[in-house]
Coordinates of C-alpha atoms in Angstrom, one line a residue:
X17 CA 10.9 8.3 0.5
X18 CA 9.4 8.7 -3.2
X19 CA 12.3 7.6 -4.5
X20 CA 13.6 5.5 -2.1
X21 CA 11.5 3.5 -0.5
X22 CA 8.5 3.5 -3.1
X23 CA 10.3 3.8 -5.9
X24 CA 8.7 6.1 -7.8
X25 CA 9.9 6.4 -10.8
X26 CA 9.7 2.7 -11.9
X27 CA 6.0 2.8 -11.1
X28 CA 4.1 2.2 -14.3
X29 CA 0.8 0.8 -15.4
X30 CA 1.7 -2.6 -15.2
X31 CA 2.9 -2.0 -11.2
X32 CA 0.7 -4.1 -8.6
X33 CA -0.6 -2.2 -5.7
X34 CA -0.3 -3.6 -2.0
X35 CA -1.3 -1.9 0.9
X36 CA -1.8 -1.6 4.4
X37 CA -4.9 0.6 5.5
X38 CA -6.6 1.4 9.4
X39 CA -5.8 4.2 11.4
X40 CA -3.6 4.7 12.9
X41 CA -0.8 3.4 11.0
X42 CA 2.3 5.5 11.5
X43 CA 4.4 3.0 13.5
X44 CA 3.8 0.3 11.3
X45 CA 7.3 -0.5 9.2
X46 CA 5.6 -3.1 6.6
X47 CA 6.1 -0.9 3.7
X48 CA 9.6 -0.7 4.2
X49 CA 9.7 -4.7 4.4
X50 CA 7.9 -5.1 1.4
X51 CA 8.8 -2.9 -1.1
X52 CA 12.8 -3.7 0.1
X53 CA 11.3 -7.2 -1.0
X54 CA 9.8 -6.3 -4.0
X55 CA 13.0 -4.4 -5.2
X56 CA 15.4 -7.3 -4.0
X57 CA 13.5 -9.8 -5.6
X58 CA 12.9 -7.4 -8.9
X59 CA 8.8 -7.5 -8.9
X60 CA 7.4 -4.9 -10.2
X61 CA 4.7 -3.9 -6.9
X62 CA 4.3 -1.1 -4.3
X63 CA 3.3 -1.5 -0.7
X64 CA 1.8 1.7 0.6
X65 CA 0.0 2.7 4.0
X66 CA -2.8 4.5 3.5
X67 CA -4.6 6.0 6.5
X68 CA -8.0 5.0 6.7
X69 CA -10.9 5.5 9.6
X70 CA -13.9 2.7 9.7
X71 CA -16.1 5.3 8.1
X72 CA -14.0 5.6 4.9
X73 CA -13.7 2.1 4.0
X74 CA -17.2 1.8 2.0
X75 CA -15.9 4.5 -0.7
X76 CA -12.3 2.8 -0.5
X77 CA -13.6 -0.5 -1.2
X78 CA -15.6 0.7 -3.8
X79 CA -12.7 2.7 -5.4
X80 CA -10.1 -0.1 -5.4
X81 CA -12.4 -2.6 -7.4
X82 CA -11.9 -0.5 -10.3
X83 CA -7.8 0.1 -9.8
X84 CA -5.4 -2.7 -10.1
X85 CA -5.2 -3.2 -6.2
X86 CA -3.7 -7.0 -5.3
X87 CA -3.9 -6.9 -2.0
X88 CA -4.3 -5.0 1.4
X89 CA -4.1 -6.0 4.8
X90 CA -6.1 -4.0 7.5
X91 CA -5.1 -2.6 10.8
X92 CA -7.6 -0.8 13.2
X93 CA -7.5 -0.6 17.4
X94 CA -10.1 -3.0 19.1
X95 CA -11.8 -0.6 21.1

């Protein structure tokens, strides 16, 4: 998947950063979408899940305004 779908090794410094975060997130198939996208259309981005419960998003918030984050969409169960 590092290689494949994320392409790892072309990830550099100037690489924007998409992603979706909530929890759970396993059956969502964006990051395949998107990063197929990005490599089609040669743009130099990622589109990652990253598994995040309500209580986490305060310190991930905080952390991504200081890393070159572009975007993120949200997924979390209404309850």
């Amino acid at each position: 998947d590092l290689l494949d779908i994320y392409r790892y090794r072309d990830i550099n410094q100037n690489t924007r950063i998409y992603g979706l975060i909530g929890y759970p997130i396993e059956a969502s198939l964006g990051h395949l979408y998107h990063n197929q996208a990005f490599k089609k259309n040669n743009v130099n981005a990622v589109y990652v899940k990253i598994p995040l419960k309500l209580s986490e998003l305060q310190s991930f918030f905080d952390y991504i305004q200081k890393e070159n984050s572009e975007g993120n969409t949200q997924q979390f169960p209404k309850n």
